[in-house]
Every structure is written in C-alpha cells, then in structure tokens.
Amino acid sequence: MKIDDLECLLLSTYELLDSIDPSDFSLCLAVICHVADRRFSDVMIQQLLHDNVSKSRIFLYDNLLHTRDENYNPEFSMQDHILKAFYTSRTTETTLTKPQKEVFDNFQECRRLIVSAPTSFGKTRIIREIIRHNNYRNIALILPTVSLLSEQYRDIKDSISGYVVSKTSKIKIEPDRNYILVLTPERMSAFLSENPEFHFDFFVMDEIYKTDFKLNDDRFRVFSDVLLRLAQRGSDFYLIGPYITDFSQRFRALFNAKMLKFEVEIVQKDFYFLDNVGLKGSHKIEGRFIKIVGDKFVNLTRLTSNDYIDGKFLIYRYQKRYVEESAGKFSSARSEVRWDSNLIRYLEKTVSPEWKLVSCIKKGVAFHHGAMPRHIQDLIVDEFNNSSGGGIDFLFCTTSLTEGINTSAKNVVLYDEKIGTGDPIGVLDRRNIEGRAGRFMRHFVGRVFHLEAYIENNDDRVVEIESLDSENPSIEAIIQFDDELLSEAGHHKKNQLKSTMESVGLPFEMFKENKYVSVGGQASLLKYLITSKSWEQFSFMGGMPNAEVAKLILSCIYDHLFTESDRGRNFKDEVGKSILLQLTSYYLFYKPSFTELLSSATIIKFRPKIDSRIRYIFDLTSRYFEFIWPRYIMAFQNIYNYAAKINDASPISLELMIAQLEYGTTKNHEIILKDCGIPSESIRKISNIFSNCETLDDVQRVKKLRMRNIASLLDPIEVRIFNRYI
C-alpha cells in the first residue's frame, strides 16, 4: 500500500473510533494491528498510528511498538497523557485497556460479574486490580488446569501482598490471616469439604464454560458443584471465559449476576483456509504463493518451511497418539538445533532415553497433551516460549494447550477439525484453539491455518448448569443441591428419589456425601455389603490394608462403582480388570518410580512399544491412581462404614490408602510438595529437609533457609521445577 493511501486509511480509522458500534471498534483495532505489524518507518505514519492507538485506549500497543522498533518515536500530546492517566490505576499504576476498564468499573458497581471475551483480552489481568482495590479477606482463584494454576499462582505471589497464597488444599487455616487459594475445581471441592465453615469473600472461576452440562465430560459436575457452593455462600465473584453467548439465566437471577460480552480481538487473526480436498491449488500467504495438495502432512511441511511465515507454530491434533506420531514424523526430516542439554538429560533419566519427545526436542519440535505430568508440560511450554534462539519452534498439542495457556505461538494450525472423541469440532473448541494465535504484547497479528474443511455451525454457546437448567438432570446432580438450586424437573425427580430411598431404607445423605458417584452403583455396593456380611474379609490392622484386603476392596469398587467410561477400552473386561488391579497393587505397595513402571513385565506385555507404554503409564497414573481410585475408595469407605454400623461391625479407615495412590506418599510434608507440583522422584531426594514441615508456609520458610542444600541434591532441571512451584 502506498504511503498516501496508508495515511488516508489511518485518518479514516481515527474518525471511525468515535463510533459507539462495537463492530466499528473491532475494525479500527484490525487496522491498527495490521499497520503496526508492518513496521513502517515513515514519521507521519508512525504519528498517525500512535494517535489511533491513543484514541483506541489500547495504550499497551504503543509499548509493543517501542519494544519492536527503537526508531518509533511519535510525539505525545498533553491529551495523550491525560487519557492514559484516566485508564491508569493510582493504586497499582496499571494501565488498562478501554474494554478492561469497562469490566473493572462494572465489577466495582455490581460485584458479581460474568465476562465472555476472546483470548488475549486480558481477563485475568483484571483479577489483580479487583483484589488490590477491594478489602477482601479470603479469596479463591479456580482454574481448570495445573499449568494455568501455576501461572496464576506466580502472578499473584509476585504482585499481591498481605495474603497467604497457596496452591495446595492441604493448608492449615489460622483465623487471623488472609488467604488466596489458587486451586483446580477438584482441589477446591476437597478444601470445601474439609473446611465447611471457611468463608470466601471473593472468588474467580476461569474457563467458566466448563460448567456446562452439555459438554458431557468427566469434569463439568465438579466445576458446577464448586461454583454453586461458593455462590450460595454470598461471595462476590468474577466468572470469565471465551466466546460464550450467554450464561445460565437461572444462575444469574438467583445470584443477581451481570454478564458482559465482548467480541473485540486485541490481537488480530489472519485466517487461511487450506482444505486438502476442496481447496487444492495455490494460496497467497504473506505475499507469496503456496500450493495445497491432497496430503495434509505435505501441506503442513510447506507452511512451516517458508521463512516468510515467521513465528512459532502450535499444531492442533485431536488425540494424544496422533500428537506424538505427528511430532515424530515432522521432526524426522529436520536437522538438529541448539537444545538444552540439562532438559534432555533430565527427560532421559526420569522417563526414557528412547522417548520420542527427547529426539523431537533436539530437532526443535515437541508435543504436549493432558496425560503428561504437569512439570513436564510446563517445561515444554517454557522451552517453546523461549525467545533467545534455538529451543522449540513447533509444538503439537491436543486441547491441553488451548485452554487459556499463554504461549508465544504466532501461528496456529488446525490439522484436524475434530475433538478427542472423533466428533466434529464445535464452535467453542474451535475458537478457543484459534485464539491461541498471537500473544498480546508480543504480536499484533496471529495467523490461523485450517488444513481441513469444517462446517460453520451456529452453536449458540449458551452455558447451562445441569441442576438449574436441564430438563432431565442426572440423579447424581440433583441430590447435591437444595431445592432452590434445582430446575422444576430436578425438584420433581429429587422428591421421587427421596421417597423411593425412604421406602427401601436407603440413606439419602450418605449418597449425597459421595459426590457424583453413580447412585445405582452405590446402592448395588451397599446391598452387596449388607447381604454378604463377610465383614472379616475387609478388616485389617493398622492404618493401611494389606495387599490381599486392598485387592478385595479395589475389586468391589470396580464391580459396583466403575462406569463404562471408567473402564475405558483398556480395562473393560475381566482381563482388563485383572491388569488394572495388579498394576494398582504394585503401585500401592511397591512404590515404583516411573522407570520401574516402564520396565514392568505386565505393562511391557500390554504395551510393547516404548512411546505407547510411556503414554499408557502417564494416563494410568494421572487418571486412575491420582483421580479415579481415590474418589471411589473414599466412597467405598463411607458406604462400608454405614453398612458396618447397621450390622455392629467395626468401621475402617482408608485415608492412608487414598493418600498413597493420590500423592504417592502418606507423609504430610511430601503431600504438600506433591500437591504443589514437585515430582515424586525429586521429593525422594529432598524429603528429609522438609520432614518437620506442616504447612506450605513451613516449606517456603525452609526453602529460604536451605536452598543451597536443596540445590545440591537436585539436578539443574529439578531446581528449576522446585523454584517454579515453591
């Protein structure tokens, strides 16, 4: 574009910024970002660009322009300074964007706010402002993934004073101290159950669309349960998520909540549709042509091998095994880059030198999925975000990296138009993935490449809560809440269920206590325990059952409480059950390291290929040992002790068994370290140093005093992990 034309464009944009139409504002930001991305040296263009930035109230665009170009030096008028001061907090000296200030001002007015806005909007940045402008004693920040949790924890820890900031639910509450708990919904649920009298004055829930029962995944119930329990206690709240059009009207009415919706993209997106079936042929990208053929992988390599398509690449694939396979295939044709020898050595030692990730990293490629341990996920993202040269430039991922995690990817490639189940991708998932293209304060424009055709449907993206909105809520949902938090259908169903239970002598409150465990499964287990009367087979001395008793308990749980989803394709029959019980017993009583699990004859027989075996162990550990078994063992304990009381038998306690599976230890100080994200292999090396610690505060105090000793026992990557999480 000629300079004269560009001046006219920027002048027109300046005038259009007076419009109150949100679509006009979005158009103006698109012009600003695309002009800024081109780095024009003309003095007049720079001045006009600055004037537009100032009038748009996205003042941080100017900061990025200064960072990218030392010759960017427009004149600042008195009006510019006054405008910026209006959007800058006197308390925190933080400059907000125009939409961010609108959110902050609305929160200060209504105190219960739901915000839908695109990625890079800066929704989480407003959290700091809310906390520092209000006199809250206890605060909860609830985030869906451990990576997001760690990121938010560090941000709050560095910027907010006067609070005990904890990302573990195992915390000793002292009445004269103020707390900010940064937890996943599962950990928050555990905290609320263990501390029923504790009151939060304010809570935040990120990725709020995950409360929607229409997702029909394994987590929506715990998300909605935590949300409703906290909201019922009269707390202020700030609920945030991307690309939703509405949020449960019943929830908003019950809790007098206001909703704001924004469509404005602070980081612009350029879209390229490169369908390998219907759109073969030449496509112009950044002024040059690329030929699209029938092979998607060939198209991917053509995209990523062109220097004029600058920036790092995030490549979405819909399943874990495809993520790993594609990364391996992609890296095989690449030359080695400069890589972190400490990271490679750490992965070889703690996982395997044969792991595909090791060879991928050496080629500047990596993969990321939800089954991987949290510390490895974060190490990979750190390496990807490293801008000092070398490292990882191409990261293959599932949705594990598209749910709010900040990366330095300028380019996002949707290799598949599916989700993990194989179903077509919905609008919310697709837009969430697309939203990862470009990062605020690093890019003005991101690129999105679609390598398959997708159907543009009109999903309304309305978030609904099962107990409030569903016309046919599950029994597991309706028993959890009081009548005012149930839909009419739920209220009717709950009364019927209560009557049925009372008529056959089933304990309604006990079923309620075992949150979201199948009511039918609980009834089946209770009937079995009462009628079998083989109490002695479940009795044991000491705090932990022996291997024989533990296996009986696990078998009982599998038979009565496991759902089809819990069994999955790996453990769906008697052979699968036998393998799961054998591996669980081995993990429970022999406490093997990851490398010892990897060399287990049972697992080798079941998964002979090394990468498949590693992925299998990751999934086994994170899904079964740390999540499914602990939840069901606690339910078994409650049901068993109810039945035992009826039959005058002795109660049992399975707390140590649960802790050993969930944390890999029964020692309190090791549980705190594991809850923070420290891997078991590292904990074993430094456990004695923290043996007298009872709280996270104690752990942090000992860290300050003995960090040199701690560092001498850990390798460099373990030190990095330790400093990140503690």
JSON list of C-alpha atoms in Angstrom, two decimals, residues 435-627:
[
{"chain": "A", "resi": 435, "resn": "GLY", "atom": "CA", "xyz": [-7.47, -17.85, 19.95]},
{"chain": "A", "resi": 436, "resn": "ARG", "atom": "CA", "xyz": [-4.00, -19.18, 20.73]},
{"chain": "A", "resi": 437, "resn": "ALA", "atom": "CA", "xyz": [-2.65, -17.48, 17.57]},
{"chain": "A", "resi": 438, "resn": "GLY", "atom": "CA", "xyz": [-0.70, -14.43, 18.65]},
{"chain": "A", "resi": 439, "resn": "ARG", "atom": "CA", "xyz": [0.03, -13.21, 22.15]},
{"chain": "A", "resi": 440, "resn": "PHE", "atom": "CA", "xyz": [-0.69, -9.75, 23.48]},
{"chain": "A", "resi": 441, "resn": "MET", "atom": "CA", "xyz": [2.45, -7.65, 23.97]},
{"chain": "A", "resi": 442, "resn": "ARG", "atom": "CA", "xyz": [4.37, -9.96, 21.66]},
{"chain": "A", "resi": 443, "resn": "HIS", "atom": "CA", "xyz": [2.33, -9.92, 18.43]},
{"chain": "A", "resi": 444, "resn": "PHE", "atom": "CA", "xyz": [-0.09, -7.56, 16.75]},
{"chain": "A", "resi": 445, "resn": "VAL", "atom": "CA", "xyz": [-1.36, -10.26, 14.38]},
{"chain": "A", "resi": 446, "resn": "GLY", "atom": "CA", "xyz": [-1.55, -14.04, 14.65]},
{"chain": "A", "resi": 447, "resn": "ARG", "atom": "CA", "xyz": [-2.23, -16.49, 11.86]},
{"chain": "A", "resi": 448, "resn": "VAL", "atom": "CA", "xyz": [-4.70, -19.40, 11.83]},
{"chain": "A", "resi": 449, "resn": "PHE", "atom": "CA", "xyz": [-4.40, -22.17, 9.24]},
{"chain": "A", "resi": 450, "resn": "HIS", "atom": "CA", "xyz": [-7.20, -24.69, 8.71]},
{"chain": "A", "resi": 451, "resn": "LEU", "atom": "CA", "xyz": [-5.94, -27.79, 6.90]},
{"chain": "A", "resi": 452, "resn": "GLU", "atom": "CA", "xyz": [-9.38, -29.41, 6.75]},
{"chain": "A", "resi": 453, "resn": "ALA", "atom": "CA", "xyz": [-12.79, -28.10, 5.84]},
{"chain": "A", "resi": 454, "resn": "TYR", "atom": "CA", "xyz": [-15.14, -27.54, 8.75]},
{"chain": "A", "resi": 455, "resn": "ILE", "atom": "CA", "xyz": [-18.85, -26.93, 8.92]},
{"chain": "A", "resi": 456, "resn": "GLU", "atom": "CA", "xyz": [-19.63, -23.41, 10.12]},
{"chain": "A", "resi": 457, "resn": "ASN", "atom": "CA", "xyz": [-22.48, -24.17, 12.51]},
{"chain": "A", "resi": 458, "resn": "ASN", "atom": "CA", "xyz": [-24.42, -21.73, 14.62]},
{"chain": "A", "resi": 459, "resn": "ASP", "atom": "CA", "xyz": [-23.86, -23.15, 18.08]},
{"chain": "A", "resi": 460, "resn": "ASP", "atom": "CA", "xyz": [-25.41, -20.70, 20.50]},
{"chain": "A", "resi": 461, "resn": "ARG", "atom": "CA", "xyz": [-22.68, -21.38, 23.06]},
{"chain": "A", "resi": 462, "resn": "VAL", "atom": "CA", "xyz": [-25.05, -20.86, 25.97]},
{"chain": "A", "resi": 463, "resn": "VAL", "atom": "CA", "xyz": [-23.59, -22.25, 29.19]},
{"chain": "A", "resi": 464, "resn": "GLU", "atom": "CA", "xyz": [-26.19, -24.15, 31.20]},
{"chain": "A", "resi": 465, "resn": "ILE", "atom": "CA", "xyz": [-25.84, -25.74, 34.63]},
{"chain": "A", "resi": 466, "resn": "GLU", "atom": "CA", "xyz": [-27.29, -29.22, 34.97]},
{"chain": "A", "resi": 467, "resn": "SER", "atom": "CA", "xyz": [-29.14, -28.83, 38.29]},
{"chain": "A", "resi": 468, "resn": "LEU", "atom": "CA", "xyz": [-30.57, -25.42, 37.31]},
{"chain": "A", "resi": 469, "resn": "ASP", "atom": "CA", "xyz": [-31.32, -25.78, 33.63]},
{"chain": "A", "resi": 470, "resn": "SER", "atom": "CA", "xyz": [-31.53, -29.39, 32.47]},
{"chain": "A", "resi": 471, "resn": "GLU", "atom": "CA", "xyz": [-34.94, -30.86, 31.70]},
{"chain": "A", "resi": 472, "resn": "ASN", "atom": "CA", "xyz": [-33.62, -34.27, 32.66]},
{"chain": "A", "resi": 473, "resn": "PRO", "atom": "CA", "xyz": [-30.83, -33.79, 35.25]},
{"chain": "A", "resi": 474, "resn": "SER", "atom": "CA", "xyz": [-28.94, -36.82, 36.49]},
{"chain": "A", "resi": 475, "resn": "ILE", "atom": "CA", "xyz": [-29.67, -38.26, 39.91]},
{"chain": "A", "resi": 476, "resn": "GLU", "atom": "CA", "xyz": [-26.05, -37.60, 40.84]},
{"chain": "A", "resi": 477, "resn": "ALA", "atom": "CA", "xyz": [-26.59, -33.87, 40.22]},
{"chain": "A", "resi": 478, "resn": "ILE", "atom": "CA", "xyz": [-29.96, -33.34, 41.88]},
{"chain": "A", "resi": 479, "resn": "ILE", "atom": "CA", "xyz": [-29.06, -34.96, 45.21]},
{"chain": "A", "resi": 480, "resn": "GLN", "atom": "CA", "xyz": [-26.27, -32.42, 45.75]},
{"chain": "A", "resi": 481, "resn": "PHE", "atom": "CA", "xyz": [-28.31, -29.24, 45.98]},
{"chain": "A", "resi": 482, "resn": "ASP", "atom": "CA", "xyz": [-31.17, -27.64, 47.87]},
{"chain": "A", "resi": 483, "resn": "ASP", "atom": "CA", "xyz": [-34.48, -27.24, 46.07]},
{"chain": "A", "resi": 484, "resn": "GLU", "atom": "CA", "xyz": [-33.90, -23.60, 45.06]},
{"chain": "A", "resi": 485, "resn": "LEU", "atom": "CA", "xyz": [-30.88, -24.71, 43.01]},
{"chain": "A", "resi": 486, "resn": "LEU", "atom": "CA", "xyz": [-32.86, -27.24, 41.01]},
{"chain": "A", "resi": 487, "resn": "SER", "atom": "CA", "xyz": [-34.91, -26.93, 37.86]},
{"chain": "A", "resi": 488, "resn": "GLU", "atom": "CA", "xyz": [-38.57, -27.89, 38.10]},
{"chain": "A", "resi": 489, "resn": "ALA", "atom": "CA", "xyz": [-37.75, -31.26, 36.58]},
{"chain": "A", "resi": 490, "resn": "GLY", "atom": "CA", "xyz": [-34.87, -31.72, 39.02]},
{"chain": "A", "resi": 491, "resn": "HIS", "atom": "CA", "xyz": [-37.02, -30.80, 42.00]},
{"chain": "A", "resi": 492, "resn": "HIS", "atom": "CA", "xyz": [-39.67, -33.36, 40.99]},
{"chain": "A", "resi": 493, "resn": "LYS", "atom": "CA", "xyz": [-37.05, -36.04, 40.34]},
{"chain": "A", "resi": 494, "resn": "LYS", "atom": "CA", "xyz": [-35.38, -35.43, 43.71]},
{"chain": "A", "resi": 495, "resn": "ASN", "atom": "CA", "xyz": [-38.65, -35.85, 45.62]},
{"chain": "A", "resi": 496, "resn": "GLN", "atom": "CA", "xyz": [-39.35, -39.10, 43.79]},
{"chain": "A", "resi": 497, "resn": "LEU", "atom": "CA", "xyz": [-35.86, -40.35, 44.57]},
{"chain": "A", "resi": 498, "resn": "LYS", "atom": "CA", "xyz": [-36.17, -39.45, 48.26]},
{"chain": "A", "resi": 499, "resn": "SER", "atom": "CA", "xyz": [-39.47, -41.31, 48.52]},
{"chain": "A", "resi": 500, "resn": "THR", "atom": "CA", "xyz": [-38.03, -44.38, 46.81]},
{"chain": "A", "resi": 501, "resn": "MET", "atom": "CA", "xyz": [-34.96, -44.38, 49.04]},
{"chain": "A", "resi": 502, "resn": "GLU", "atom": "CA", "xyz": [-37.01, -43.97, 52.20]},
{"chain": "A", "resi": 503, "resn": "SER", "atom": "CA", "xyz": [-39.31, -46.82, 51.21]},
{"chain": "A", "resi": 504, "resn": "VAL", "atom": "CA", "xyz": [-36.41, -49.27, 50.87]},
{"chain": "A", "resi": 505, "resn": "GLY", "atom": "CA", "xyz": [-34.31, -47.86, 53.73]},
{"chain": "A", "resi": 506, "resn": "LEU", "atom": "CA", "xyz": [-31.52, -46.31, 51.68]},
{"chain": "A", "resi": 507, "resn": "PRO", "atom": "CA", "xyz": [-29.67, -43.38, 53.33]},
{"chain": "A", "resi": 508, "resn": "PHE", "atom": "CA", "xyz": [-30.17, -40.27, 51.19]},
{"chain": "A", "resi": 509, "resn": "GLU", "atom": "CA", "xyz": [-27.49, -38.22, 52.99]},
{"chain": "A", "resi": 510, "resn": "MET", "atom": "CA", "xyz": [-24.86, -40.89, 52.50]},
{"chain": "A", "resi": 511, "resn": "PHE", "atom": "CA", "xyz": [-25.48, -40.95, 48.77]},
{"chain": "A", "resi": 512, "resn": "LYS", "atom": "CA", "xyz": [-25.19, -37.17, 48.77]},
{"chain": "A", "resi": 513, "resn": "GLU", "atom": "CA", "xyz": [-21.86, -37.34, 50.60]},
{"chain": "A", "resi": 514, "resn": "ASN", "atom": "CA", "xyz": [-20.30, -39.42, 47.80]},
{"chain": "A", "resi": 515, "resn": "LYS", "atom": "CA", "xyz": [-20.30, -36.63, 45.26]},
{"chain": "A", "resi": 516, "resn": "TYR", "atom": "CA", "xyz": [-21.09, -37.64, 41.69]},
{"chain": "A", "resi": 517, "resn": "VAL", "atom": "CA", "xyz": [-20.53, -41.34, 42.29]},
{"chain": "A", "resi": 518, "resn": "SER", "atom": "CA", "xyz": [-23.20, -43.35, 40.49]},
{"chain": "A", "resi": 519, "resn": "VAL", "atom": "CA", "xyz": [-26.23, -43.65, 42.79]},
{"chain": "A", "resi": 520, "resn": "GLY", "atom": "CA", "xyz": [-27.08, -47.01, 41.23]},
{"chain": "A", "resi": 521, "resn": "GLY", "atom": "CA", "xyz": [-23.53, -48.20, 41.86]},
{"chain": "A", "resi": 522, "resn": "GLN", "atom": "CA", "xyz": [-23.67, -47.04, 45.47]},
{"chain": "A", "resi": 523, "resn": "ALA", "atom": "CA", "xyz": [-26.96, -48.85, 46.04]},
{"chain": "A", "resi": 524, "resn": "SER", "atom": "CA", "xyz": [-25.53, -52.01, 44.49]},
{"chain": "A", "resi": 525, "resn": "LEU", "atom": "CA", "xyz": [-22.43, -51.86, 46.70]},
{"chain": "A", "resi": 526, "resn": "LEU", "atom": "CA", "xyz": [-24.44, -51.18, 49.84]},
{"chain": "A", "resi": 527, "resn": "LYS", "atom": "CA", "xyz": [-26.76, -54.12, 49.11]},
{"chain": "A", "resi": 528, "resn": "TYR", "atom": "CA", "xyz": [-23.77, -56.39, 48.50]},
{"chain": "A", "resi": 529, "resn": "LEU", "atom": "CA", "xyz": [-22.07, -55.40, 51.75]},
{"chain": "A", "resi": 530, "resn": "ILE", "atom": "CA", "xyz": [-25.21, -55.77, 53.84]},
{"chain": "A", "resi": 531, "resn": "THR", "atom": "CA", "xyz": [-26.23, -59.13, 52.35]},
{"chain": "A", "resi": 532, "resn": "SER", "atom": "CA", "xyz": [-22.77, -60.75, 52.11]},
{"chain": "A", "resi": 533, "resn": "LYS", "atom": "CA", "xyz": [-21.92, -59.99, 55.76]},
{"chain": "A", "resi": 534, "resn": "SER", "atom": "CA", "xyz": [-18.33, -61.05, 55.13]},
{"chain": "A", "resi": 535, "resn": "TRP", "atom": "CA", "xyz": [-17.03, -58.21, 57.26]},
{"chain": "A", "resi": 536, "resn": "GLU", "atom": "CA", "xyz": [-13.85, -60.02, 58.22]},
{"chain": "A", "resi": 537, "resn": "GLN", "atom": "CA", "xyz": [-12.57, -60.04, 54.64]},
{"chain": "A", "resi": 538, "resn": "PHE", "atom": "CA", "xyz": [-12.34, -56.23, 54.69]},
{"chain": "A", "resi": 539, "resn": "SER", "atom": "CA", "xyz": [-10.89, -55.84, 58.19]},
{"chain": "A", "resi": 540, "resn": "PHE", "atom": "CA", "xyz": [-7.22, -55.02, 58.74]},
{"chain": "A", "resi": 541, "resn": "MET", "atom": "CA", "xyz": [-4.82, -53.91, 61.46]},
{"chain": "A", "resi": 542, "resn": "GLY", "atom": "CA", "xyz": [-3.02, -50.57, 61.39]},
{"chain": "A", "resi": 543, "resn": "GLY", "atom": "CA", "xyz": [-3.62, -47.65, 59.07]},
{"chain": "A", "resi": 544, "resn": "MET", "atom": "CA", "xyz": [-3.20, -49.47, 55.76]},
{"chain": "A", "resi": 545, "resn": "PRO", "atom": "CA", "xyz": [-4.87, -52.65, 54.47]},
{"chain": "A", "resi": 546, "resn": "ASN", "atom": "CA", "xyz": [-2.56, -55.44, 53.34]},
{"chain": "A", "resi": 547, "resn": "ALA", "atom": "CA", "xyz": [-2.28, -56.34, 49.67]},
{"chain": "A", "resi": 548, "resn": "GLU", "atom": "CA", "xyz": [-4.96, -59.06, 49.86]},
{"chain": "A", "resi": 549, "resn": "VAL", "atom": "CA", "xyz": [-7.55, -56.81, 51.54]},
{"chain": "A", "resi": 550, "resn": "ALA", "atom": "CA", "xyz": [-6.69, -53.88, 49.27]},
{"chain": "A", "resi": 551, "resn": "LYS", "atom": "CA", "xyz": [-7.26, -56.07, 46.22]},
{"chain": "A", "resi": 552, "resn": "LEU", "atom": "CA", "xyz": [-10.68, -57.14, 47.56]},
{"chain": "A", "resi": 553, "resn": "ILE", "atom": "CA", "xyz": [-11.64, -53.50, 48.10]},
{"chain": "A", "resi": 554, "resn": "LEU", "atom": "CA", "xyz": [-10.47, -52.49, 44.62]},
{"chain": "A", "resi": 555, "resn": "SER", "atom": "CA", "xyz": [-12.30, -55.43, 43.05]},
{"chain": "A", "resi": 556, "resn": "CYS", "atom": "CA", "xyz": [-15.50, -54.47, 44.87]},
{"chain": "A", "resi": 557, "resn": "ILE", "atom": "CA", "xyz": [-15.18, -50.90, 43.66]},
{"chain": "A", "resi": 558, "resn": "TYR", "atom": "CA", "xyz": [-14.57, -52.00, 40.08]},
{"chain": "A", "resi": 559, "resn": "ASP", "atom": "CA", "xyz": [-17.61, -54.30, 40.13]},
{"chain": "A", "resi": 560, "resn": "HIS", "atom": "CA", "xyz": [-20.06, -51.83, 41.68]},
{"chain": "A", "resi": 561, "resn": "LEU", "atom": "CA", "xyz": [-18.88, -48.23, 41.24]},
{"chain": "A", "resi": 562, "resn": "PHE", "atom": "CA", "xyz": [-16.93, -48.14, 37.97]},
{"chain": "A", "resi": 563, "resn": "THR", "atom": "CA", "xyz": [-18.82, -46.76, 34.98]},
{"chain": "A", "resi": 564, "resn": "GLU", "atom": "CA", "xyz": [-18.24, -47.78, 31.39]},
{"chain": "A", "resi": 565, "resn": "SER", "atom": "CA", "xyz": [-16.25, -44.60, 30.94]},
{"chain": "A", "resi": 566, "resn": "ASP", "atom": "CA", "xyz": [-14.05, -45.52, 33.93]},
{"chain": "A", "resi": 567, "resn": "ARG", "atom": "CA", "xyz": [-13.29, -48.92, 32.46]},
{"chain": "A", "resi": 568, "resn": "GLY", "atom": "CA", "xyz": [-12.50, -47.45, 29.08]},
{"chain": "A", "resi": 569, "resn": "ARG", "atom": "CA", "xyz": [-11.07, -49.55, 26.29]},
{"chain": "A", "resi": 570, "resn": "ASN", "atom": "CA", "xyz": [-8.06, -50.68, 28.35]},
{"chain": "A", "resi": 571, "resn": "PHE", "atom": "CA", "xyz": [-9.84, -52.20, 31.36]},
{"chain": "A", "resi": 572, "resn": "LYS", "atom": "CA", "xyz": [-13.30, -53.12, 30.06]},
{"chain": "A", "resi": 573, "resn": "ASP", "atom": "CA", "xyz": [-13.39, -56.88, 30.71]},
{"chain": "A", "resi": 574, "resn": "GLU", "atom": "CA", "xyz": [-12.17, -59.41, 33.28]},
{"chain": "A", "resi": 575, "resn": "VAL", "atom": "CA", "xyz": [-8.71, -59.45, 31.76]},
{"chain": "A", "resi": 576, "resn": "GLY", "atom": "CA", "xyz": [-8.60, -55.66, 31.84]},
{"chain": "A", "resi": 577, "resn": "LYS", "atom": "CA", "xyz": [-9.86, -55.65, 35.42]},
{"chain": "A", "resi": 578, "resn": "SER", "atom": "CA", "xyz": [-7.16, -58.11, 36.47]},
{"chain": "A", "resi": 579, "resn": "ILE", "atom": "CA", "xyz": [-4.44, -55.98, 34.85]},
{"chain": "A", "resi": 580, "resn": "LEU", "atom": "CA", "xyz": [-5.71, -52.77, 36.46]},
{"chain": "A", "resi": 581, "resn": "LEU", "atom": "CA", "xyz": [-5.89, -54.36, 39.93]},
{"chain": "A", "resi": 582, "resn": "GLN", "atom": "CA", "xyz": [-2.44, -55.89, 39.53]},
{"chain": "A", "resi": 583, "resn": "LEU", "atom": "CA", "xyz": [-0.85, -52.60, 38.46]},
{"chain": "A", "resi": 584, "resn": "THR", "atom": "CA", "xyz": [-2.66, -50.64, 41.17]},
{"chain": "A", "resi": 585, "resn": "SER", "atom": "CA", "xyz": [-1.47, -53.06, 43.85]},
{"chain": "A", "resi": 586, "resn": "TYR", "atom": "CA", "xyz": [2.08, -52.86, 42.51]},
{"chain": "A", "resi": 587, "resn": "TYR", "atom": "CA", "xyz": [1.97, -49.05, 42.61]},
{"chain": "A", "resi": 588, "resn": "LEU", "atom": "CA", "xyz": [0.36, -49.02, 46.06]},
{"chain": "A", "resi": 589, "resn": "PHE", "atom": "CA", "xyz": [2.69, -51.40, 47.86]},
{"chain": "A", "resi": 590, "resn": "TYR", "atom": "CA", "xyz": [6.00, -51.32, 45.96]},
{"chain": "A", "resi": 591, "resn": "LYS", "atom": "CA", "xyz": [6.02, -47.55, 45.27]},
{"chain": "A", "resi": 592, "resn": "PRO", "atom": "CA", "xyz": [7.83, -47.91, 41.93]},
{"chain": "A", "resi": 593, "resn": "SER", "atom": "CA", "xyz": [9.44, -44.98, 40.14]},
{"chain": "A", "resi": 594, "resn": "PHE", "atom": "CA", "xyz": [8.34, -44.13, 36.62]},
{"chain": "A", "resi": 595, "resn": "THR", "atom": "CA", "xyz": [11.28, -46.00, 35.11]},
{"chain": "A", "resi": 596, "resn": "GLU", "atom": "CA", "xyz": [10.43, -49.06, 37.21]},
{"chain": "A", "resi": 597, "resn": "LEU", "atom": "CA", "xyz": [6.84, -48.96, 35.96]},
{"chain": "A", "resi": 598, "resn": "LEU", "atom": "CA", "xyz": [8.20, -48.66, 32.45]},
{"chain": "A", "resi": 599, "resn": "SER", "atom": "CA", "xyz": [10.10, -51.92, 32.84]},
{"chain": "A", "resi": 600, "resn": "SER", "atom": "CA", "xyz": [7.15, -53.78, 34.40]},
{"chain": "A", "resi": 601, "resn": "ALA", "atom": "CA", "xyz": [6.61, -57.10, 32.61]},
{"chain": "A", "resi": 602, "resn": "THR", "atom": "CA", "xyz": [2.83, -56.61, 32.72]},
{"chain": "A", "resi": 603, "resn": "ILE", "atom": "CA", "xyz": [2.98, -53.21, 31.06]},
{"chain": "A", "resi": 604, "resn": "ILE", "atom": "CA", "xyz": [5.58, -54.34, 28.50]},
{"chain": "A", "resi": 605, "resn": "LYS", "atom": "CA", "xyz": [3.30, -57.21, 27.52]},
{"chain": "A", "resi": 606, "resn": "PHE", "atom": "CA", "xyz": [0.33, -54.88, 27.28]},
{"chain": "A", "resi": 607, "resn": "ARG", "atom": "CA", "xyz": [2.21, -52.06, 25.52]},
{"chain": "A", "resi": 608, "resn": "PRO", "atom": "CA", "xyz": [5.36, -53.38, 23.82]},
{"chain": "A", "resi": 609, "resn": "LYS", "atom": "CA", "xyz": [6.22, -50.11, 22.01]},
{"chain": "A", "resi": 610, "resn": "ILE", "atom": "CA", "xyz": [8.09, -47.64, 24.18]},
{"chain": "A", "resi": 611, "resn": "ASP", "atom": "CA", "xyz": [6.14, -44.47, 23.31]},
{"chain": "A", "resi": 612, "resn": "SER", "atom": "CA", "xyz": [2.80, -46.19, 23.68]},
{"chain": "A", "resi": 613, "resn": "ARG", "atom": "CA", "xyz": [3.98, -47.62, 27.02]},
{"chain": "A", "resi": 614, "resn": "ILE", "atom": "CA", "xyz": [5.07, -44.20, 28.31]},
{"chain": "A", "resi": 615, "resn": "ARG", "atom": "CA", "xyz": [1.75, -42.66, 27.29]},
{"chain": "A", "resi": 616, "resn": "TYR", "atom": "CA", "xyz": [-0.08, -45.57, 28.93]},
{"chain": "A", "resi": 617, "resn": "ILE", "atom": "CA", "xyz": [1.76, -45.06, 32.25]},
{"chain": "A", "resi": 618, "resn": "PHE", "atom": "CA", "xyz": [1.12, -41.33, 32.19]},
{"chain": "A", "resi": 619, "resn": "ASP", "atom": "CA", "xyz": [-2.60, -41.98, 31.70]},
{"chain": "A", "resi": 620, "resn": "LEU", "atom": "CA", "xyz": [-2.68, -44.77, 34.28]},
{"chain": "A", "resi": 621, "resn": "THR", "atom": "CA", "xyz": [-1.03, -42.54, 36.88]},
{"chain": "A", "resi": 622, "resn": "SER", "atom": "CA", "xyz": [-2.95, -39.31, 36.29]},
{"chain": "A", "resi": 623, "resn": "ARG", "atom": "CA", "xyz": [-6.36, -40.82, 35.61]},
{"chain": "A", "resi": 624, "resn": "TYR", "atom": "CA", "xyz": [-6.56, -43.94, 37.77]},
{"chain": "A", "resi": 625, "resn": "PHE", "atom": "CA", "xyz": [-4.02, -43.70, 40.58]},
{"chain": "A", "resi": 626, "resn": "GLU", "atom": "CA", "xyz": [-4.44, -39.98, 41.27]},
{"chain": "A", "resi": 627, "resn": "PHE", "atom": "CA", "xyz": [-8.11, -39.42, 40.41]}
]
